[in-house]
Structure formats: C-alpha cells, structure tokens
Tab-separated table of C-alpha atoms and ligand atoms in Angstrom:
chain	number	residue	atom	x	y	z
D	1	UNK	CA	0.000	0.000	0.000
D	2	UNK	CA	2.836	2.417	1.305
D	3	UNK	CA	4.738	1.483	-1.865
D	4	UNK	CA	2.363	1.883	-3.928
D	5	UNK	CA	1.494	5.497	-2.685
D	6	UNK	CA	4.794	6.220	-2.870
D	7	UNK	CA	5.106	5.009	-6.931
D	8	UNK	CA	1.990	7.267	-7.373
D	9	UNK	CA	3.519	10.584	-5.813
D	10	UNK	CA	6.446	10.017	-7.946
D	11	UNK	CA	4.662	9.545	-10.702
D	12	UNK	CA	2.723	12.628	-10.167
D	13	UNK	CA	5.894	14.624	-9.681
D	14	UNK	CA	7.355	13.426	-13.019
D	15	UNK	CA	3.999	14.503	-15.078
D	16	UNK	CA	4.421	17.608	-13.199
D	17	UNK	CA	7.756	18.536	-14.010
D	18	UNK	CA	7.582	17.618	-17.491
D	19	UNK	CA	4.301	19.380	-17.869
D	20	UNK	CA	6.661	22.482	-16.217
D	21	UNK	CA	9.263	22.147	-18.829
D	22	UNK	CA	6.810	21.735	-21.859
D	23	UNK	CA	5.383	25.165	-20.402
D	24	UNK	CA	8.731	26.537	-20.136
D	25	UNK	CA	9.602	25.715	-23.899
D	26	UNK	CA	6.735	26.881	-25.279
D	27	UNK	CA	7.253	30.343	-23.479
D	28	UNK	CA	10.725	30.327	-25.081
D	29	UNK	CA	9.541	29.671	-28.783
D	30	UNK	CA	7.021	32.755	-28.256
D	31	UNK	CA	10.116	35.021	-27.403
D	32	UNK	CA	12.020	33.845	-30.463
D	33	UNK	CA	11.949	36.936	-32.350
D	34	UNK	CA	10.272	37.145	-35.903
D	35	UNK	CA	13.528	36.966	-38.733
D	36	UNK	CA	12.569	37.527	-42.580
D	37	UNK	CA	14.027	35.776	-45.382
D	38	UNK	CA	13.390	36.004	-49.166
D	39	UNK	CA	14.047	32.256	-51.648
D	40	UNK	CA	14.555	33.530	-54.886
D	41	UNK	CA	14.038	30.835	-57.201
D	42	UNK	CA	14.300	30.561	-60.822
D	43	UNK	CA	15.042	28.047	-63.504
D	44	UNK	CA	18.542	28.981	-63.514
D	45	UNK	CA	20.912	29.419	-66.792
D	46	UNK	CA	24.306	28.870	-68.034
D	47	UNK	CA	24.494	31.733	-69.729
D	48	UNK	CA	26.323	34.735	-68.366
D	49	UNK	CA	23.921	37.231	-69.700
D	50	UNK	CA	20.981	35.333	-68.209
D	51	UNK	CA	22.845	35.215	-65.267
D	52	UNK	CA	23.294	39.073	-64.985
D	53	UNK	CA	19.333	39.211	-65.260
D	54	UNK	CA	19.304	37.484	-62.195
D	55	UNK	CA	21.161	39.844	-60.259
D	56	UNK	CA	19.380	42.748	-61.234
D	57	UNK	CA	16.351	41.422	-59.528
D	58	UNK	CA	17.919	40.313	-56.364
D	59	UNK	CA	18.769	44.217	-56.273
D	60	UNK	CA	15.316	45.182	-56.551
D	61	UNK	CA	13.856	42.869	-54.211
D	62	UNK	CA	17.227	43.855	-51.625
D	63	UNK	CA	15.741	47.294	-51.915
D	64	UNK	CA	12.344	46.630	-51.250
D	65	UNK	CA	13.470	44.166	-48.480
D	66	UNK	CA	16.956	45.564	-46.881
D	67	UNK	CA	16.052	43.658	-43.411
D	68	UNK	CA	15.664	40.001	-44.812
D	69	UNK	CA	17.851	37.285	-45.398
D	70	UNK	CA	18.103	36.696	-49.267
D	71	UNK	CA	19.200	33.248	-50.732
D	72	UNK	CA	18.739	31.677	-54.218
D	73	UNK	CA	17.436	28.239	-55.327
D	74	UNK	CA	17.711	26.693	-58.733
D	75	UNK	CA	15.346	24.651	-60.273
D	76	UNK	CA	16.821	22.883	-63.392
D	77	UNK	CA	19.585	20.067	-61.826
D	78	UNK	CA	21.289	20.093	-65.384
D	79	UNK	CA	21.957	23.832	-64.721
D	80	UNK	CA	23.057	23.014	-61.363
D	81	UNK	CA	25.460	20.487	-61.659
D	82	UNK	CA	26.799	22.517	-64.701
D	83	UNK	CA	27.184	25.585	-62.692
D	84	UNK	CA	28.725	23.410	-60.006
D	85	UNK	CA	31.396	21.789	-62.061
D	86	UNK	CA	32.773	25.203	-63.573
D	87	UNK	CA	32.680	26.126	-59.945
D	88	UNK	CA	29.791	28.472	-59.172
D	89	UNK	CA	27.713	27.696	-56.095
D	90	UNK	CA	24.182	26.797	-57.067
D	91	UNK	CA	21.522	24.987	-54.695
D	92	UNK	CA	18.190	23.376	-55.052
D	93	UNK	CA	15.388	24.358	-53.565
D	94	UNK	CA	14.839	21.845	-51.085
D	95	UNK	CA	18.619	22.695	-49.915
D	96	UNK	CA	18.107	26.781	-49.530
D	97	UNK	CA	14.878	25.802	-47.432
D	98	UNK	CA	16.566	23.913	-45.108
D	99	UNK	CA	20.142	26.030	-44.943
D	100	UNK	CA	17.761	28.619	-44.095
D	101	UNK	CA	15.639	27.049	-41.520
D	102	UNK	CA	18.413	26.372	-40.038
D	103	UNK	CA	20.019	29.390	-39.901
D	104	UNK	CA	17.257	30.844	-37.764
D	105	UNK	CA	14.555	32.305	-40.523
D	106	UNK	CA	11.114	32.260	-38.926
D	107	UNK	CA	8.975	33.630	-41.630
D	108	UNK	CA	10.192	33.308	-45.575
D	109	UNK	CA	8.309	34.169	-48.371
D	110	UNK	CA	9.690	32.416	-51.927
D	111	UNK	CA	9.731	34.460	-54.848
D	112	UNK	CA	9.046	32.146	-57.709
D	113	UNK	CA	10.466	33.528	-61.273
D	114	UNK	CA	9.088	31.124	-63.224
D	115	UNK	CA	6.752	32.767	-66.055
D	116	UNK	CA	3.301	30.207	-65.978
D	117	UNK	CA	2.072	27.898	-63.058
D	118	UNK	CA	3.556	25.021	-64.974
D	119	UNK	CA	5.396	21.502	-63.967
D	120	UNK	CA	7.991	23.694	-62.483
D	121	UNK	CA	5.786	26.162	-60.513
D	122	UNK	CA	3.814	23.170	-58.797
D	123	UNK	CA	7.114	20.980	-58.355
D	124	UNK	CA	8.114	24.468	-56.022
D	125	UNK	CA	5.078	24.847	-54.832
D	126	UNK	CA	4.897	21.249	-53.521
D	127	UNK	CA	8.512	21.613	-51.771
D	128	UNK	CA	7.447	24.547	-50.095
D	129	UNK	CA	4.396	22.621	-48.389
D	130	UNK	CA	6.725	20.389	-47.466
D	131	UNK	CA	8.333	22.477	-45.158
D	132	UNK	CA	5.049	23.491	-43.501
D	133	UNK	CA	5.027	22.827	-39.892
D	134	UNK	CA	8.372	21.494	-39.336
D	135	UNK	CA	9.623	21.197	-35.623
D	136	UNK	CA	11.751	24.186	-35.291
D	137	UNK	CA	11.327	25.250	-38.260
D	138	UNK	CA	9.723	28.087	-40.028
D	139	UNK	CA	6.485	29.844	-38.509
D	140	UNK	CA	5.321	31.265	-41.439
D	141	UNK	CA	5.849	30.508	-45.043
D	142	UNK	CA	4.392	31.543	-48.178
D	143	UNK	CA	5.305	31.463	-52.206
D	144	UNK	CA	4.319	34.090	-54.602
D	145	UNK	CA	2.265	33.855	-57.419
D	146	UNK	CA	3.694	33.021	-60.839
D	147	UNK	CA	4.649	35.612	-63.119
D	148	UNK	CA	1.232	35.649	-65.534
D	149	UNK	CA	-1.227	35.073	-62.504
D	150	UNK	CA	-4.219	37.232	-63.940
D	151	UNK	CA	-5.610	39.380	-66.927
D	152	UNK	CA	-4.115	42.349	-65.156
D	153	UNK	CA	-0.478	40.732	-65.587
D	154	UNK	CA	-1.098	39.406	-69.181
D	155	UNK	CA	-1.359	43.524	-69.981
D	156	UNK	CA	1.077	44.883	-67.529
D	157	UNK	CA	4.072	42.083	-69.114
D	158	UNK	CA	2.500	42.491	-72.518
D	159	UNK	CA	2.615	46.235	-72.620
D	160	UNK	CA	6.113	45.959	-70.757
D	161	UNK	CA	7.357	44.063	-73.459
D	162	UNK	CA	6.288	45.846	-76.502
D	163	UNK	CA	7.848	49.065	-75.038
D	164	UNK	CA	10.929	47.483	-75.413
D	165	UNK	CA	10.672	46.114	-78.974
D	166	UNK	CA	12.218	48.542	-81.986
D	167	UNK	CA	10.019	51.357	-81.262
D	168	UNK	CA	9.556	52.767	-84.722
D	169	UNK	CA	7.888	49.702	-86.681
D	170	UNK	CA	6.987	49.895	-89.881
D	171	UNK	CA	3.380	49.012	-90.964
D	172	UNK	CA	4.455	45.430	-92.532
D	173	UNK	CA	6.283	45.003	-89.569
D	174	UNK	CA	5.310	42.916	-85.876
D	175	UNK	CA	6.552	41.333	-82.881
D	176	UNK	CA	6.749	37.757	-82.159
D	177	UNK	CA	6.789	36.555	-78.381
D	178	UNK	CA	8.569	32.992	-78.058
D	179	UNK	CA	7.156	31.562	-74.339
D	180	UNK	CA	7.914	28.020	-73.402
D	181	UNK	CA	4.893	26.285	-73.221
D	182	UNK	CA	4.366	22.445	-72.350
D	183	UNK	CA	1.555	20.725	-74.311
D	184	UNK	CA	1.021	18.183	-71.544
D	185	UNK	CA	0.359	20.812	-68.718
D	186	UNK	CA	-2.871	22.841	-68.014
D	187	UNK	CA	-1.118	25.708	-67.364
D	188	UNK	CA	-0.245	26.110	-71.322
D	189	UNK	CA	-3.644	27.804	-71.737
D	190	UNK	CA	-2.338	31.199	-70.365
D	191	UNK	CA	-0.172	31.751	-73.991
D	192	UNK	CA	-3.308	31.207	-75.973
D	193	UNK	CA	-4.221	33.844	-73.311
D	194	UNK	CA	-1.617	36.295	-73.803
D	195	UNK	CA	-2.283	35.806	-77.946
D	196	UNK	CA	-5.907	37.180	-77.302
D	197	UNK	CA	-4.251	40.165	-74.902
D	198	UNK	CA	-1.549	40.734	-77.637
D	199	UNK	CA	-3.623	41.356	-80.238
D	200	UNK	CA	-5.985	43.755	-78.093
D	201	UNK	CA	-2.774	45.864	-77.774
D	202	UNK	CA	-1.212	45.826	-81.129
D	203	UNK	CA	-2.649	44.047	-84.544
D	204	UNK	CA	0.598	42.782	-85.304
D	205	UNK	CA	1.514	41.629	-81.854
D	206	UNK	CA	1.563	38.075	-81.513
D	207	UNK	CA	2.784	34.777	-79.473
D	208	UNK	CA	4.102	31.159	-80.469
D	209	UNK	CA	5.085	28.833	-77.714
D	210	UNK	CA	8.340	25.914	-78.222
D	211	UNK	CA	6.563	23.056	-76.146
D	212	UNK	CA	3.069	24.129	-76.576
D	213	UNK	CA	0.207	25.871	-77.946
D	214	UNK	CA	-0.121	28.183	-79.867
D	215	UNK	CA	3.114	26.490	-81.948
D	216	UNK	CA	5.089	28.493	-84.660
D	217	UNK	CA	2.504	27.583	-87.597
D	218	UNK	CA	-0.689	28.468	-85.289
D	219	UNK	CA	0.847	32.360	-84.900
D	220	UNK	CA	1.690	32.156	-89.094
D	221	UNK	CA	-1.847	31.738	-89.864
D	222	UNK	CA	-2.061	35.307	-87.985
D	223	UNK	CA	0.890	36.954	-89.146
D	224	UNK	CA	0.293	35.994	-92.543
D	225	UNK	CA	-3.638	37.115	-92.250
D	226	UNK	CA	-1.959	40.715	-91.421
D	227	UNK	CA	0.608	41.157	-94.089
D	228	UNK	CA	3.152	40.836	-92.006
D	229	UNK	CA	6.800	40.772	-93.232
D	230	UNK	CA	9.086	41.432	-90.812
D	231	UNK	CA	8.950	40.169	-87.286
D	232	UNK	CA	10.976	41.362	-84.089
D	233	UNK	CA	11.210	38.100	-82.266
D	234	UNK	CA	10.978	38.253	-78.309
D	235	UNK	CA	11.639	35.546	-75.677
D	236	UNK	CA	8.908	35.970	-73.105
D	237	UNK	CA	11.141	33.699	-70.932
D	238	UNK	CA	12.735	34.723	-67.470
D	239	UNK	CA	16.085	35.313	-68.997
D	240	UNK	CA	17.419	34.831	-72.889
D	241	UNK	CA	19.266	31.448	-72.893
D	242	UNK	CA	19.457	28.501	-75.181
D	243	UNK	CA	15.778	28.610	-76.473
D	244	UNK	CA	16.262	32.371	-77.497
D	245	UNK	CA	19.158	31.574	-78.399
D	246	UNK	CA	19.312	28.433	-80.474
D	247	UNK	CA	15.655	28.006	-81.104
D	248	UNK	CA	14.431	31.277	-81.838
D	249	UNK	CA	17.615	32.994	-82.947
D	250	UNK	CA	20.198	30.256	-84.357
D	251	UNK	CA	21.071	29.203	-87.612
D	252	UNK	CA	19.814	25.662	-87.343
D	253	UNK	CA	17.151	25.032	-89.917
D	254	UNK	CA	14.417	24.593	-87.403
D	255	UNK	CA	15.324	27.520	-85.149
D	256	UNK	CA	12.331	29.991	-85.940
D	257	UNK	CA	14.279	32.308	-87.825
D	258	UNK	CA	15.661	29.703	-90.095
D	259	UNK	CA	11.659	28.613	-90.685
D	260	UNK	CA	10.445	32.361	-91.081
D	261	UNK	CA	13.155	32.800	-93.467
D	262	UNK	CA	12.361	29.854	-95.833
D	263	UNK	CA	8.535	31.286	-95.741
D	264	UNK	CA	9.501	34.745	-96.690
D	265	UNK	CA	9.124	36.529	-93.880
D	266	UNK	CA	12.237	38.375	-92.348
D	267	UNK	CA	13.626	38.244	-88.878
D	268	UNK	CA	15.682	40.332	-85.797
D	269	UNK	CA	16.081	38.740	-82.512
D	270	UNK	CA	15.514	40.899	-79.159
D	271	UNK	CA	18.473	39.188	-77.367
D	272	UNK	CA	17.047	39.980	-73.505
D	273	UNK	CA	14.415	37.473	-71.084
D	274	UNK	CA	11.762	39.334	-69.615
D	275	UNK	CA	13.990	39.883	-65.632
D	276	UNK	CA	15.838	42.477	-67.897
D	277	UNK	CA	12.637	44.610	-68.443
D	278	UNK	CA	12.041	46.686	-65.185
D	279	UNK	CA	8.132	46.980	-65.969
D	280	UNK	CA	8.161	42.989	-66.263
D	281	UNK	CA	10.104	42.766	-62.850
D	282	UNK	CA	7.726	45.278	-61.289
D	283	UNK	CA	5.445	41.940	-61.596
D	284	UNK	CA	6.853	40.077	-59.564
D	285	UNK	CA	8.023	41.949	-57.147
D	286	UNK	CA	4.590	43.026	-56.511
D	287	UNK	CA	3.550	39.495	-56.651
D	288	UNK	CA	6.377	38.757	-53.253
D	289	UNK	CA	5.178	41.755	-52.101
D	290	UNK	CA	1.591	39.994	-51.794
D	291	UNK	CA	3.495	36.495	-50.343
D	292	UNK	CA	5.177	38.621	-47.691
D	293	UNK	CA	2.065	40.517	-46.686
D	294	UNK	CA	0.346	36.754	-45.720
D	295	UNK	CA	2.895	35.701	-43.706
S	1	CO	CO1	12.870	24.070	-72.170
C-alpha cells in the first residue's frame, strides 16, 4: 500500500515537471523573435547574360526588403550540376529551405520567377508545403504567385514588353513573343491567353510557344492574315538562354528564324528574357510583395 502510494507521488511529480518544462519551452519559442528571409528561385541558366538578369532582380527585391535574409534556389539540376562543375555555387530548392531554416529564418516568403504555373511552378510549390510545420522550423511561409497570374499581368508584361521592342515599326512590320509552353500541362492555356491580350494591344503583336500551344505555324496563320513581313522576335522567358538563343535565334534550320526565313518573312532577334525589363520585374516583385504581406 505504502509502496504503492509512494510510486503514485512520484509519478505525479514526473507529469508535473515535465508538464513544467513543456510550459517553459513553449514560453521560449514565443520570445524567439520574428527573422525575414526572401528564396529567390528561378530556372537557372548557363548563360552569363541570363545570369546578370538574375542579379538585377535580387537588387530590386534587396531594396524593397533591406532587413531580410536573401538566398537563391535553382530549379533545373542540369543547370546546377553545370554551374557546379565550372565552380559556381548553385543549390536546389529543397537545400536553400533547409540552410535557411536552419540558420534561424522564422517567416520566408519564396519568390518564384518562373513565367506560368507550370510543372515547375507546382514541383516548387509542392517543396514549399513540405516544409510546412516542421519542428523548429519556419512559422510562417508563403510562395508568390507566378509571373502571368491574372488578366491584369497578361497587360502589364504584354505592354512591358512591346515598349521594349524597336520602337519605330513599320506598318508590314510585328513582334513575335517565343514563351515556353508544355503541351502536356494545363497551365499552357495562359499563352493562348496572352495571344488574345496581344492582339488587343497591337494588330501585329503576336505569341508562339516551343513546347506548346499556340506552336510556330498556329501564330503564321495570324501573321500571314496581317501582311506581315518582318517580325521582331521576343523571348517571353525569365532570362534569354538557349531557347532564345538556339531556337528562336540560331542558324539551325528549325530555329524559328531559319523557318520564317524559308517562308519569306524576315527576322531580328531581341536578345534579352523578360527579368531584364524593369516593368516585367515590377510583376513580380509586386507578386512577393503579396506572399510577404500573408505571412
Ligand atoms: Co525548355
């Protein structure tokens, strides 16, 4: 009897003092103060110019942010291990979340630079769940919208775009946006999209897509209906590597400009990606703006 009283009280002090300490730690967490951080993440490129883009934005969203930690997170593992091997640091998402978890960030808000809410956008936007209530890990966490999120950006990228194409064109002359584009994805409907807000803009504005809909001969039907000869071709991709360069601009026979040639129609490359146009970036930073506000 004794001993068993005795067991009891014990026990009851035990449940007690752990209770205590589980108080006590959950007092501490509340003091930990609040620390920002900003993931940058993008498809990432091999190309120096593309590269360049890249920093231009980090110094937009350092001004807009001067008090948060800022990191950056490739997508593409080609590009990575590429980068790697000529020795430039380059980490995946999944890495940058948890180097900066563990350096202390409480509330991060991921600015994805990817163009559409494609494979690439869900692949991010699945890692970034994954960090969702992690045991010491971040209170708050949120990821921005893609870059063409509603009507309103369709115009504001569209418009930023055209302001940077030769401004005097002459009337047998248009513009030609190359975006990515991936047939097997739902997401591909936003360039037949951006076609529609194109043309609301500018009659000789159009789109064509490498992986998708609207393809090269779907936008010929339209230039062709508008007497086009001459197009300004325009990569409406985050930053101008191999597709603008190869297969829009490149000498290859089935680079576009090899196939507009062959139908008549004459050709100039804009050489940039879309992070070098500040209206375009404007975008997206008000779209991490918008993350950083829910967290
Ligand atoms: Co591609």
């Amino acid at each position: 009897m004794h001993k068993s009283l005795f067991i009891g009280l014990i026990g009851a002090l035990v449940l007690f003092a752990w209770c205590d300490g589980g108080m006590a730690s959950a007092k501490e967490e509340r003091e930990i103060v609040r620390k920002d951080g900003i993931l940058l993440v993008a498809f990432g490129t091999t190309v120096p110019q593309g590269a360049k883009a890249y920093d231009g934005v980090e110094a937009k969203v350092r001004a807009a942010f001067p008090e948060a930690q800022i990191q950056w997170a490739l997508t593409s593992k080609t590009v990575r291990t590429k980068l790697i091997q000529r020795g430039t640091q380059a980490e995946s998402p999944e890495s940058a979340l948890a180097r900066m978890m563990e350096s202390g960030v409480t509330h991060l808000a991921v600015l994805s630079l990817h163009v559409s809410a494609g494979q690439e956008y869900h692949d991010l936007v699945r890692t970034v769940h994954g960090f969702h209530g992690m045991a010491d890990g971040f209170q708050r966490i949120e990821i921005s919208r893609p870059l063409l999120a509603s009507y309103e950006d369709l115009e504001r990228v569209a418009k930023g775009m055209l302001a940077h194409a030769p401004k005097k064109r002459g009337g047998a002359e248009g513009v030609l946006l190359m975006g990515h584009g991936n047939s097997d994805h739902p997401a591909d409907t936003v360039y037949a999209a951006m076609a529609y807000v194109l043309r609301s803009l500018e009659a000789r504005a159009f789109i064509a897509t490498v992986e998708g809909r609207p393809n090269l001969d779907d936008a010929l039907r339209d230039v062709r209906a508008q007497g086009v000869k001459k197009l300004y071709l325009m990569p409406l991709m985050t930053i101008a590597g191999v597709h603008a360069r190869d297969d829009m601009a490149g000498d290859e026979p089935d680079s576009w400009k090899s196939r507009l040639d062959k139908k008549g129609i004459a050709s100039e490359p804009v050489l940039a990606g879309i992070a070098e146009y500040p209206e375009v970036v404007e975008v997206w930073l008000e779209h991490l703006k918008a993350a950083h506000g829910r967290l």
